[in-house]
Tab-separated table of C-alpha atoms in Angstrom:
chain	number	residue	atom	x	y	z
A	1	MET	CA	-5.471	8.498	11.752
A	2	GLN	CA	-5.966	6.972	15.202
A	3	ASN	CA	-3.989	3.815	15.841
A	4	LYS	CA	-7.135	1.725	16.368
A	5	TRP	CA	-8.101	2.314	12.730
A	6	LYS	CA	-4.601	1.452	11.517
A	7	ILE	CA	-4.828	-1.801	13.474
A	8	LEU	CA	-8.283	-2.495	12.058
A	9	ILE	CA	-7.115	-1.924	8.470
A	10	THR	CA	-4.113	-4.196	9.017
A	11	VAL	CA	-6.253	-7.023	10.388
A	12	ALA	CA	-8.917	-6.394	7.727
A	13	VAL	CA	-6.459	-6.683	4.826
A	14	THR	CA	-5.121	-9.941	6.223
A	15	THR	CA	-8.618	-11.290	6.863
A	16	MET	CA	-9.675	-10.384	3.330
A	17	MET	CA	-6.715	-12.373	1.992
A	18	ALA	CA	-7.846	-15.438	3.921
A	19	THR	CA	-11.540	-15.198	2.976
A	20	MET	CA	-10.703	-14.459	-0.653
A	21	ASP	CA	-8.526	-17.561	-0.680
A	22	ALA	CA	-11.502	-19.863	-0.096
A	23	SER	CA	-13.514	-18.505	-3.035
A	24	ILE	CA	-10.702	-17.772	-5.489
A	25	ILE	CA	-9.522	-21.399	-5.546
A	26	ASN	CA	-12.903	-23.030	-6.188
A	27	ILE	CA	-13.335	-21.301	-9.539
A	28	ALA	CA	-10.025	-22.832	-10.682
A	29	PHE	CA	-11.114	-26.466	-10.116
A	30	PRO	CA	-11.820	-27.224	-13.819
A	31	VAL	CA	-8.482	-25.724	-14.859
A	32	LEU	CA	-6.551	-27.628	-12.177
A	33	ALA	CA	-8.264	-30.890	-13.166
A	34	ARG	CA	-7.215	-30.366	-16.798
A	35	VAL	CA	-3.653	-29.203	-16.100
A	36	PHE	CA	-2.813	-31.977	-13.633
A	37	GLU	CA	-4.970	-34.578	-15.433
A	38	ALA	CA	-6.661	-35.344	-12.123
A	39	ASP	CA	-10.222	-36.243	-11.226
A	40	VAL	CA	-12.320	-33.455	-9.724
A	41	SER	CA	-12.727	-35.546	-6.558
A	42	VAL	CA	-8.939	-35.301	-6.099
A	43	VAL	CA	-8.738	-31.616	-7.008
A	44	MET	CA	-11.392	-30.788	-4.402
A	45	TRP	CA	-8.853	-31.694	-1.719
A	46	VAL	CA	-7.064	-28.451	-2.574
A	47	THR	CA	-9.903	-26.738	-0.695
A	48	VAL	CA	-11.059	-29.540	1.600
A	49	LEU	CA	-7.685	-30.018	3.316
A	50	PHE	CA	-7.265	-26.240	3.687
A	51	ILE	CA	-10.613	-26.068	5.524
A	52	LEU	CA	-9.921	-29.145	7.660
A	53	VAL	CA	-6.483	-27.969	8.784
A	54	SER	CA	-7.523	-24.377	9.473
A	55	THR	CA	-10.720	-25.322	11.324
A	56	SER	CA	-9.145	-28.007	13.492
A	57	SER	CA	-6.206	-25.818	14.555
A	58	MET	CA	-7.963	-22.540	15.373
A	59	LEU	CA	-8.766	-23.254	19.034
A	60	ILE	CA	-5.267	-24.316	19.964
A	61	ILE	CA	-3.702	-21.428	18.018
A	62	GLY	CA	-6.033	-18.971	19.744
A	63	LYS	CA	-4.903	-20.328	23.109
A	64	ILE	CA	-1.235	-20.095	22.127
A	65	GLY	CA	-1.856	-16.484	21.073
A	66	ASP	CA	-3.207	-15.736	24.552
A	67	MET	CA	-0.103	-17.331	26.069
A	68	VAL	CA	2.776	-16.019	23.935
A	69	GLY	CA	1.308	-12.880	22.334
A	70	ARG	CA	-1.221	-12.336	19.569
A	71	LYS	CA	0.991	-10.065	17.456
A	72	ARG	CA	3.648	-12.795	17.278
A	73	ILE	CA	1.133	-15.403	16.155
A	74	PHE	CA	-0.536	-12.992	13.727
A	75	LEU	CA	2.798	-12.073	12.111
A	76	ALA	CA	3.831	-15.717	11.912
A	77	GLY	CA	0.472	-16.523	10.326
A	78	ILE	CA	0.909	-13.891	7.606
A	79	GLY	CA	4.389	-15.224	6.942
A	80	VAL	CA	3.262	-18.861	6.714
A	81	PHE	CA	0.283	-17.952	4.532
A	82	THR	CA	2.409	-15.869	2.143
A	83	LEU	CA	5.092	-18.574	1.891
A	84	GLY	CA	2.251	-20.981	1.182
A	85	LEU	CA	1.170	-18.780	-1.741
A	86	LEU	CA	4.693	-18.946	-3.157
A	87	ALA	CA	4.895	-22.712	-2.660
A	88	CYS	CA	1.503	-23.259	-4.297
A	89	ALA	CA	2.554	-21.157	-7.293
A	90	LEU	CA	5.630	-23.382	-7.711
A	91	ALA	CA	3.810	-26.705	-7.180
A	92	GLY	CA	4.674	-29.329	-9.791
A	93	SER	CA	1.909	-31.828	-9.051
A	94	ILE	CA	-1.573	-31.933	-7.583
A	95	GLY	CA	-0.155	-33.726	-4.540
A	96	GLN	CA	2.297	-30.908	-3.881
A	97	LEU	CA	-0.442	-28.308	-4.333
A	98	ILE	CA	-2.692	-30.065	-1.812
A	99	PHE	CA	0.177	-30.271	0.718
A	100	PHE	CA	1.069	-26.594	0.341
A	101	ARG	CA	-2.603	-25.674	0.730
A	102	ALA	CA	-2.547	-27.445	4.099
A	103	LEU	CA	0.416	-25.220	5.016
A	104	GLN	CA	-1.656	-22.221	3.990
A	105	GLY	CA	-4.454	-23.520	6.206
A	106	VAL	CA	-2.173	-23.254	9.228
A	107	GLY	CA	-1.272	-19.675	8.308
A	108	ALA	CA	-4.915	-18.746	7.811
A	109	ALA	CA	-5.826	-20.235	11.192
A	110	MET	CA	-3.087	-18.189	12.874
A	111	THR	CA	-4.372	-14.901	11.444
A	112	ILE	CA	-8.096	-15.590	11.810
A	113	SER	CA	-7.755	-16.896	15.368
A	114	CYS	CA	-6.100	-13.686	16.521
A	115	GLY	CA	-7.757	-11.128	14.241
A	116	ALA	CA	-10.961	-10.412	16.170
A	117	ALA	CA	-9.028	-10.429	19.459
A	118	ILE	CA	-6.573	-7.824	18.174
A	119	VAL	CA	-9.418	-5.576	16.965
A	120	THR	CA	-11.326	-6.000	20.241
A	121	GLU	CA	-8.246	-5.032	22.230
A	122	ALA	CA	-7.599	-1.992	20.023
A	123	PHE	CA	-11.069	-0.476	20.443
A	124	PRO	CA	-12.562	0.781	23.708
A	125	PRO	CA	-15.360	-1.430	25.102
A	126	HIS	CA	-18.120	0.894	23.916
A	127	GLU	CA	-16.824	0.749	20.307
A	128	VAL	CA	-16.082	-2.969	19.931
A	129	GLY	CA	-19.213	-3.509	17.833
A	130	LYS	CA	-18.123	-0.769	15.442
A	131	GLY	CA	-14.688	-2.354	15.049
A	132	LEU	CA	-15.953	-5.905	14.524
A	133	GLY	CA	-18.683	-4.692	12.173
A	134	SER	CA	-16.102	-2.883	10.057
A	135	LEU	CA	-13.949	-6.020	10.037
A	136	GLY	CA	-16.954	-7.926	8.712
A	137	VAL	CA	-16.992	-5.642	5.653
A	138	PHE	CA	-13.651	-7.051	4.535
A	139	VAL	CA	-14.784	-10.629	5.196
A	140	SER	CA	-17.666	-10.097	2.758
A	141	LEU	CA	-15.416	-8.212	0.340
A	142	GLY	CA	-13.036	-11.159	0.219
A	143	PHE	CA	-15.833	-13.590	-0.618
A	144	ILE	CA	-17.159	-11.254	-3.340
A	145	ALA	CA	-13.772	-10.447	-4.879
A	146	GLY	CA	-12.485	-14.037	-4.925
A	147	PRO	CA	-14.483	-15.416	-7.879
A	148	ILE	CA	-14.198	-12.149	-9.814
A	149	VAL	CA	-10.417	-11.814	-9.421
A	150	GLY	CA	-9.919	-15.557	-9.927
A	151	GLY	CA	-11.954	-15.552	-13.139
A	152	LEU	CA	-10.035	-12.596	-14.582
A	153	LEU	CA	-6.665	-14.133	-13.721
A	154	LEU	CA	-7.622	-17.473	-15.243
A	155	ASP	CA	-8.886	-15.746	-18.395
A	156	PHE	CA	-5.727	-13.691	-19.009
A	157	LEU	CA	-2.948	-15.592	-17.193
A	158	ASP	CA	-2.525	-19.177	-15.917
A	159	TRP	CA	-3.620	-21.012	-12.768
A	160	ARG	CA	-0.398	-20.139	-10.922
A	161	SER	CA	-1.343	-16.456	-11.092
A	162	ILE	CA	-4.139	-16.897	-8.520
A	163	PHE	CA	-1.358	-17.542	-6.024
A	164	TYR	CA	1.617	-15.404	-7.015
A	165	VAL	CA	-0.274	-12.155	-7.662
A	166	ARG	CA	-1.312	-12.122	-3.975
A	167	ILE	CA	2.239	-12.448	-2.628
A	168	PRO	CA	2.826	-8.639	-2.674
A	169	LEU	CA	-0.392	-8.183	-0.687
A	170	GLY	CA	0.890	-10.682	1.875
A	171	ILE	CA	4.205	-8.838	2.152
A	172	ALA	CA	2.382	-5.509	2.538
A	173	ALA	CA	0.133	-6.971	5.243
A	174	PHE	CA	3.189	-8.294	7.104
A	175	LEU	CA	4.901	-4.902	7.045
A	176	MET	CA	1.707	-3.160	8.167
A	177	ALA	CA	1.407	-5.586	11.082
A	178	VAL	CA	5.017	-4.960	12.119
A	179	VAL	CA	4.501	-1.192	12.100
A	180	PHE	CA	0.932	-0.748	13.334
A	181	LEU	CA	0.114	-3.609	15.707
A	182	GLU	CA	0.891	-2.846	19.306
A	183	LYS	CA	3.603	-4.743	21.114
A	184	ASP	CA	2.429	-7.846	22.945
A	185	GLN	CA	1.979	-7.328	26.646
A	186	ALA	CA	3.455	-9.766	29.122
A	187	TRP	CA	0.780	-11.726	30.948
A	188	HIS	CA	1.473	-13.190	34.347
A	189	GLY	CA	0.676	-16.735	35.256
A	190	ARG	CA	1.323	-18.315	31.882
A	191	SER	CA	1.599	-22.054	32.142
A	192	ARG	CA	2.313	-25.047	29.979
A	193	LEU	CA	0.097	-25.908	27.044
A	194	ASP	CA	-2.578	-28.536	27.633
A	195	ILE	CA	-1.214	-31.314	25.381
A	196	LEU	CA	-4.150	-33.720	25.808
A	197	GLY	CA	-6.592	-30.908	25.142
A	198	THR	CA	-4.627	-29.950	22.036
A	199	ILE	CA	-4.694	-33.481	20.635
A	200	THR	CA	-8.347	-34.245	21.403
A	201	SER	CA	-9.708	-30.889	20.212
A	202	SER	CA	-7.730	-30.771	16.964
A	203	ALA	CA	-8.245	-34.437	16.077
A	204	GLY	CA	-11.891	-34.374	17.133
A	205	ILE	CA	-12.800	-31.326	15.045
A	206	PHE	CA	-10.763	-32.604	12.072
A	207	LEU	CA	-12.434	-36.030	12.071
A	208	PHE	CA	-15.938	-34.680	12.693
A	209	VAL	CA	-15.758	-32.123	9.860
A	210	PHE	CA	-14.073	-34.657	7.557
A	211	GLY	CA	-16.727	-37.255	8.338
A	212	ILE	CA	-19.803	-35.125	7.814
A	213	SER	CA	-18.342	-33.553	4.661
A	214	GLY	CA	-18.891	-36.913	2.942
A	215	MET	CA	-22.537	-37.238	3.960
A	216	ARG	CA	-23.937	-35.871	0.702
A	217	ASP	CA	-21.892	-38.182	-1.536
A	218	HIS	CA	-21.766	-41.349	0.573
A	219	GLY	CA	-24.837	-41.228	2.819
A	220	ALA	CA	-25.069	-40.721	6.562
A	221	ALA	CA	-24.671	-44.414	7.397
A	222	SER	CA	-21.645	-45.101	5.190
A	223	PHE	CA	-18.262	-46.176	6.545
A	224	ARG	CA	-16.800	-42.930	5.198
A	225	VAL	CA	-19.172	-40.865	7.363
A	226	LEU	CA	-20.608	-42.501	10.466
A	227	PRO	CA	-17.505	-44.060	12.088
A	228	VAL	CA	-15.263	-41.107	11.259
A	229	ALA	CA	-17.686	-38.415	12.429
A	230	GLY	CA	-18.583	-40.591	15.440
A	231	LEU	CA	-14.941	-40.895	16.451
A	232	GLY	CA	-14.622	-37.135	16.077
A	233	LEU	CA	-17.559	-36.613	18.443
A	234	VAL	CA	-16.020	-39.052	20.949
A	235	LEU	CA	-12.762	-37.079	20.896
A	236	ILE	CA	-14.644	-33.790	21.279
A	237	ALA	CA	-16.502	-35.260	24.269
A	238	ALA	CA	-13.150	-36.392	25.699
A	239	PHE	CA	-11.837	-32.862	25.156
A	240	VAL	CA	-14.736	-31.403	27.157
A	241	PHE	CA	-14.130	-33.950	29.947
A	242	LEU	CA	-10.396	-33.211	30.056
A	243	GLU	CA	-10.855	-29.421	29.961
A	244	ARG	CA	-12.957	-29.527	33.130
A	245	ARG	CA	-9.961	-30.991	34.956
A	246	ALA	CA	-7.056	-29.254	33.206
A	247	GLN	CA	-5.000	-26.661	35.074
A	248	ASN	CA	-4.624	-24.518	31.955
A	249	PRO	CA	-7.475	-25.536	29.597
A	250	ILE	CA	-7.575	-24.642	25.920
A	251	VAL	CA	-11.125	-23.344	26.474
A	252	ASP	CA	-12.075	-22.384	30.009
A	253	PRO	CA	-15.246	-24.371	30.856
A	254	GLY	CA	-16.212	-21.571	33.239
A	255	LEU	CA	-16.979	-19.359	30.242
A	256	PHE	CA	-20.040	-21.448	29.454
A	257	LYS	CA	-21.487	-20.812	32.902
A	258	ASP	CA	-22.087	-17.270	31.676
A	259	LYS	CA	-25.545	-17.401	30.057
A	260	VAL	CA	-24.716	-14.444	27.813
A	261	PHE	CA	-21.605	-16.151	26.431
A	262	SER	CA	-23.115	-19.631	26.033
A	263	SER	CA	-26.301	-18.316	24.386
A	264	ALA	CA	-24.285	-16.184	21.971
A	265	ILE	CA	-21.971	-19.075	21.057
A	266	GLY	CA	-24.923	-21.412	20.525
A	267	GLY	CA	-26.744	-18.809	18.444
A	268	LEU	CA	-23.664	-18.203	16.281
A	269	PHE	CA	-23.273	-21.919	15.566
A	270	LEU	CA	-26.935	-22.348	14.592
A	271	HIS	CA	-26.839	-19.161	12.487
A	272	PHE	CA	-24.249	-20.784	10.224
A	273	VAL	CA	-25.923	-24.211	10.299
A	274	ALA	CA	-29.003	-22.492	8.841
A	275	ALA	CA	-27.124	-20.705	6.021
A	276	PRO	CA	-26.358	-23.496	3.460
A	277	PRO	CA	-29.829	-23.657	1.821
A	278	TYR	CA	-28.900	-20.255	0.423
A	279	MET	CA	-25.233	-21.026	-0.198
A	280	LEU	CA	-25.741	-24.495	-1.712
A	281	VAL	CA	-29.248	-24.748	-3.183
A	282	ILE	CA	-29.996	-21.244	-4.472
A	283	PRO	CA	-27.367	-21.490	-7.294
A	284	PHE	CA	-29.107	-24.655	-8.569
A	285	TYR	CA	-32.469	-22.892	-8.418
A	286	LEU	CA	-31.275	-19.774	-10.245
A	287	MET	CA	-29.317	-21.544	-12.980
A	288	LEU	CA	-31.276	-24.767	-13.554
A	289	SER	CA	-34.844	-23.714	-12.765
A	290	LEU	CA	-34.770	-20.061	-13.868
A	291	HIS	CA	-32.074	-20.581	-16.558
A	292	MET	CA	-29.838	-17.742	-15.416
A	293	ARG	CA	-26.248	-17.616	-16.575
A	294	ALA	CA	-23.605	-18.173	-13.909
A	295	SER	CA	-22.616	-14.502	-14.056
A	296	GLU	CA	-26.243	-13.404	-13.612
A	297	ALA	CA	-26.773	-15.731	-10.663
A	298	GLY	CA	-23.514	-14.558	-9.101
A	299	MET	CA	-24.447	-10.895	-9.447
A	300	LEU	CA	-27.886	-11.522	-7.933
A	301	MET	CA	-26.464	-13.460	-4.992
A	302	ALA	CA	-23.854	-10.730	-4.481
A	303	ALA	CA	-26.734	-8.567	-3.223
A	304	THR	CA	-26.560	-10.483	0.065
A	305	SER	CA	-22.836	-9.910	0.560
A	306	VAL	CA	-23.028	-6.242	-0.456
A	307	THR	CA	-25.905	-5.654	1.978
A	308	THR	CA	-23.948	-7.405	4.723
A	309	MET	CA	-21.007	-5.094	4.007
A	310	VAL	CA	-23.232	-2.032	4.342
A	311	PHE	CA	-25.121	-3.113	7.443
A	312	GLY	CA	-22.150	-4.615	9.324
A	313	PRO	CA	-20.497	-1.352	10.459
A	314	VAL	CA	-23.855	0.380	10.945
A	315	SER	CA	-25.166	-2.473	13.082
A	316	GLY	CA	-21.935	-2.615	15.070
A	317	TRP	CA	-22.086	1.108	15.818
A	318	LEU	CA	-25.781	1.075	16.732
A	319	SER	CA	-25.458	-2.049	18.875
A	320	ASP	CA	-22.691	-0.361	20.868
A	321	ARG	CA	-25.096	2.461	21.650
A	322	PHE	CA	-28.463	0.742	22.045
A	323	GLY	CA	-27.711	-2.831	23.138
A	324	ARG	CA	-26.066	-5.772	21.402
A	325	VAL	CA	-28.573	-8.366	22.571
A	326	TRP	CA	-31.446	-6.647	20.806
A	327	PHE	CA	-29.519	-6.148	17.556
A	328	ALA	CA	-28.449	-9.800	17.493
A	329	ALA	CA	-32.096	-10.801	17.916
A	330	ILE	CA	-33.255	-8.372	15.197
A	331	GLY	CA	-30.645	-9.766	12.797
A	332	ALA	CA	-31.694	-13.347	13.524
A	333	ALA	CA	-35.350	-12.374	13.002
A	334	ALA	CA	-34.505	-10.804	9.618
A	335	ALA	CA	-32.703	-14.004	8.578
A	336	THR	CA	-35.751	-16.006	9.671
A	337	LEU	CA	-38.032	-13.878	7.489
A	338	SER	CA	-35.709	-14.185	4.483
A	339	PHE	CA	-35.839	-17.987	4.554
A	340	LEU	CA	-39.588	-17.811	5.130
A	341	PHE	CA	-39.956	-15.712	1.968
A	342	MET	CA	-37.872	-18.274	0.052
A	343	LEU	CA	-40.816	-20.646	0.489
A	344	GLY	CA	-42.507	-18.525	-2.183
A	345	PHE	CA	-39.805	-19.035	-4.834
A	346	ASP	CA	-41.082	-20.953	-7.870
A	347	LEU	CA	-40.575	-21.216	-11.627
A	348	GLN	CA	-42.341	-17.896	-12.192
A	349	SER	CA	-40.270	-15.872	-9.713
A	350	THR	CA	-38.546	-12.797	-11.124
A	351	VAL	CA	-35.388	-10.923	-10.193
A	352	GLY	CA	-37.609	-8.223	-8.723
A	353	SER	CA	-39.170	-10.690	-6.293
A	354	ILE	CA	-35.958	-12.583	-5.466
A	355	ALA	CA	-33.532	-9.689	-4.921
A	356	PRO	CA	-35.367	-8.168	-1.907
A	357	VAL	CA	-35.231	-11.542	-0.157
A	358	PHE	CA	-31.476	-11.734	-0.705
A	359	VAL	CA	-31.117	-8.166	0.558
A	360	LEU	CA	-33.131	-9.053	3.667
A	361	LEU	CA	-30.816	-12.013	4.296
A	362	GLY	CA	-27.855	-9.617	4.030
A	363	VAL	CA	-29.534	-7.301	6.526
A	364	GLY	CA	-29.962	-10.257	8.875
A	365	ALA	CA	-26.341	-11.404	8.626
A	366	GLY	CA	-24.960	-7.868	8.767
A	367	THR	CA	-27.030	-7.040	11.845
A	368	PHE	CA	-26.634	-10.321	13.733
A	369	GLN	CA	-22.943	-11.111	13.363
A	370	PRO	CA	-21.267	-7.901	14.659
A	371	ALA	CA	-23.613	-7.712	17.655
A	372	ASN	CA	-23.232	-11.416	18.400
A	373	ASN	CA	-19.434	-11.321	18.114
A	374	SER	CA	-19.308	-8.259	20.361
A	375	ILE	CA	-21.324	-10.119	23.007
A	376	ILE	CA	-18.918	-13.052	22.881
A	377	MET	CA	-15.751	-10.952	22.951
A	378	GLY	CA	-17.152	-8.725	25.706
A	379	ALA	CA	-17.941	-11.693	27.943
A	380	VAL	CA	-14.292	-12.768	28.356
A	381	GLY	CA	-11.304	-11.226	30.051
A	382	ARG	CA	-8.485	-9.625	28.122
A	383	GLU	CA	-6.270	-12.663	28.670
A	384	GLN	CA	-8.846	-14.897	26.909
A	385	LEU	CA	-9.601	-12.760	23.847
A	386	GLY	CA	-7.579	-15.024	21.543
A	387	THR	CA	-9.475	-18.094	22.689
A	388	ALA	CA	-12.822	-16.332	22.205
A	389	SER	CA	-11.774	-15.105	18.749
A	390	ALA	CA	-10.729	-18.630	17.744
A	391	LEU	CA	-13.961	-20.038	19.154
A	392	ILE	CA	-15.988	-17.667	16.944
A	393	ALA	CA	-14.061	-18.760	13.846
A	394	THR	CA	-14.357	-22.439	14.775
A	395	GLN	CA	-18.111	-22.187	15.360
A	396	ARG	CA	-18.482	-20.518	11.973
A	397	GLN	CA	-16.520	-23.160	10.075
A	398	VAL	CA	-17.999	-26.178	11.855
A	399	GLY	CA	-21.514	-24.711	11.631
A	400	ILE	CA	-21.196	-24.241	7.883
A	401	ALA	CA	-19.770	-27.769	7.500
A	402	VAL	CA	-22.669	-29.297	9.457
A	403	GLY	CA	-25.206	-27.205	7.550
A	404	MET	CA	-23.706	-28.084	4.164
A	405	ALA	CA	-23.712	-31.791	4.978
A	406	LEU	CA	-27.295	-31.804	6.228
A	407	THR	CA	-28.595	-29.530	3.478
A	408	GLY	CA	-26.831	-31.453	0.726
A	409	THR	CA	-28.113	-34.806	1.944
A	410	LEU	CA	-31.698	-33.674	2.547
A	411	TYR	CA	-31.905	-31.586	-0.619
A	412	SER	CA	-30.685	-34.460	-2.804
A	413	ALA	CA	-33.163	-36.896	-1.253
A	414	TRP	CA	-36.121	-34.505	-1.403
A	415	ASN	CA	-35.256	-33.344	-4.914
A	416	ASP	CA	-35.262	-36.946	-6.155
A	417	GLY	CA	-38.512	-37.628	-4.305
A	418	HIS	CA	-40.306	-34.603	-5.770
A	419	ARG	CA	-39.046	-35.429	-9.254
A	420	GLU	CA	-40.254	-39.017	-9.025
A	421	GLU	CA	-43.635	-37.841	-7.746
A	422	LEU	CA	-44.006	-35.414	-10.667
A	423	LEU	CA	-42.994	-38.097	-13.159
A	424	SER	CA	-45.573	-40.471	-11.682
A	425	GLN	CA	-48.194	-37.782	-12.360
A	426	GLY	CA	-47.256	-37.776	-16.053
A	427	VAL	CA	-45.220	-34.564	-15.987
A	428	ASP	CA	-42.554	-34.199	-18.686
A	429	GLY	CA	-39.097	-35.263	-17.477
A	430	ILE	CA	-37.339	-31.959	-18.226
A	431	TYR	CA	-40.060	-29.925	-16.567
A	432	ALA	CA	-40.136	-32.310	-13.597
A	433	SER	CA	-36.394	-31.811	-13.046
A	434	LYS	CA	-36.845	-28.019	-13.113
A	435	ALA	CA	-39.919	-27.997	-10.883
A	436	ALA	CA	-38.441	-30.368	-8.289
A	437	ILE	CA	-35.624	-27.912	-7.433
A	438	PRO	CA	-37.762	-25.127	-5.890
A	439	MET	CA	-39.904	-27.747	-4.160
A	440	ALA	CA	-36.817	-29.227	-2.482
A	441	LEU	CA	-35.577	-25.687	-1.773
A	442	HIS	CA	-38.789	-25.049	0.154
A	443	ASP	CA	-38.151	-28.132	2.281
A	444	VAL	CA	-34.616	-27.184	3.323
A	445	ALA	CA	-35.503	-23.487	3.677
A	446	LEU	CA	-38.277	-24.422	6.121
A	447	ILE	CA	-35.690	-26.164	8.305
A	448	SER	CA	-33.621	-22.975	8.243
A	449	VAL	CA	-36.685	-21.014	9.364
A	450	PHE	CA	-37.035	-23.206	12.458
A	451	ILE	CA	-33.293	-23.057	13.194
A	452	ASN	CA	-33.280	-19.268	12.935
A	453	VAL	CA	-36.286	-19.039	15.249
A	454	LEU	CA	-34.179	-20.950	17.770
A	455	VAL	CA	-31.371	-18.416	17.208
A	456	VAL	CA	-33.793	-15.591	18.041
A	457	VAL	CA	-34.769	-17.412	21.241
A	458	LEU	CA	-31.116	-17.876	22.212
A	459	CYS	CA	-30.466	-14.177	21.571
A	460	LEU	CA	-33.284	-13.150	23.897
A	461	LEU	CA	-32.733	-15.865	26.514
A	462	PRO	CA	-30.205	-13.852	28.574
A	463	LEU	CA	-32.763	-11.070	28.947
A	464	TRP	CA	-35.063	-13.432	30.761
A	465	LYS	CA	-32.187	-14.567	32.974
A	466	LYS	CA	-30.640	-11.269	33.929
A	467	GLY	CA	-33.266	-8.672	33.068
A	468	LYS	CA	-32.595	-5.096	32.129
A	469	LYS	CA	-28.949	-5.144	33.139
A	470	LEU	CA	-28.062	-6.867	29.866
A	471	LEU	CA	-29.423	-4.023	27.789
A	472	GLN	CA	-26.207	-2.138	28.468
A	473	THR	CA	-23.923	-5.012	27.437
């Protein structure tokens, strides 16, 4: 087996551990609330703090990886994450569990920030799409396997098992990384870390994501949301200002002068902002309006992830050969159509009419993401691959957070409005509650249609700027 595939498998196993971690914990919330006699709002911090810490630290860790060596950071990340699993399994209180999950968040950020960069460096330029597409398979596999593995462990063992059974996998991933990852190369011209950039970027992203995460429960104008998210935006703006003057910036502002890079980054962010109507609202529609069991809804929604797994490597390989810009645009167009078709979902929809839409969404994600990520990674120099990799992960996490906050707030408001309107027309209360869900789904899905159209435009924008030359990128 060629070394590039050994490197890919090593990074993929580690990435799958991190993505599985997000979904395997959520299914344990009811058990954790009962065992620790804690309110669900407290238990949720087991996941919330993990996301906040990992998202806010990715940029700076990606930069450090560029400076000191990505293999070192990747190995350290596996070690921290695996020790975090052990600590979580031994936690004696909900407070300890939340703290150790924050430690895990640091480890996850270290591996995710460097993962795409390591794969990009291992594959020749004309095969980067293939490598990143294959890596995407394991991202989807982690999300699919998490709830399934977590449910089985909780059924037959106890809550601690969702942590300790993964420790051997962490040890195996560490040993694979030691053996298969290539030795870090010495880069000339390394300089001191930008301390002000580190503080403003990490604090700004942390506060912004923390602030908007409370929008659905507290309202956009509440003290929990507006001042906190506003302060986060101020710090992010200060970060941008400081980076333009820093000798060794965390993110080189010159990257955004490249229309290919800036369009791809913007498209990636909006792609994930548009996703939450599916992630957040569809489960309510399937289970409350169509009366599916949780297992049935989960299996139906798994069609999207499975399709993404299939199309990811294929799209990556084809985009390497025929042009990444076009495949990113085709993927965004497929996602646009999937949300457009969701406008037809109602109380009479069947599995046969819903499943193809979910498959089309999987085609869109599986086609767009490898091509888009290849464009981003191909637009930077080798010495900035870690920063670009971290930027991709940060855009994904922040985009999802923004989309979840907006979707949750708008869906709740529109759902209540539609229900009240139906009640005023004399419709039975139970039926009104069922019927209001797809109506509100249509509203938020329509927003996703417009956002995805903008993603298509951003994908094609470089073609208008640089013409046919980009078709070979």
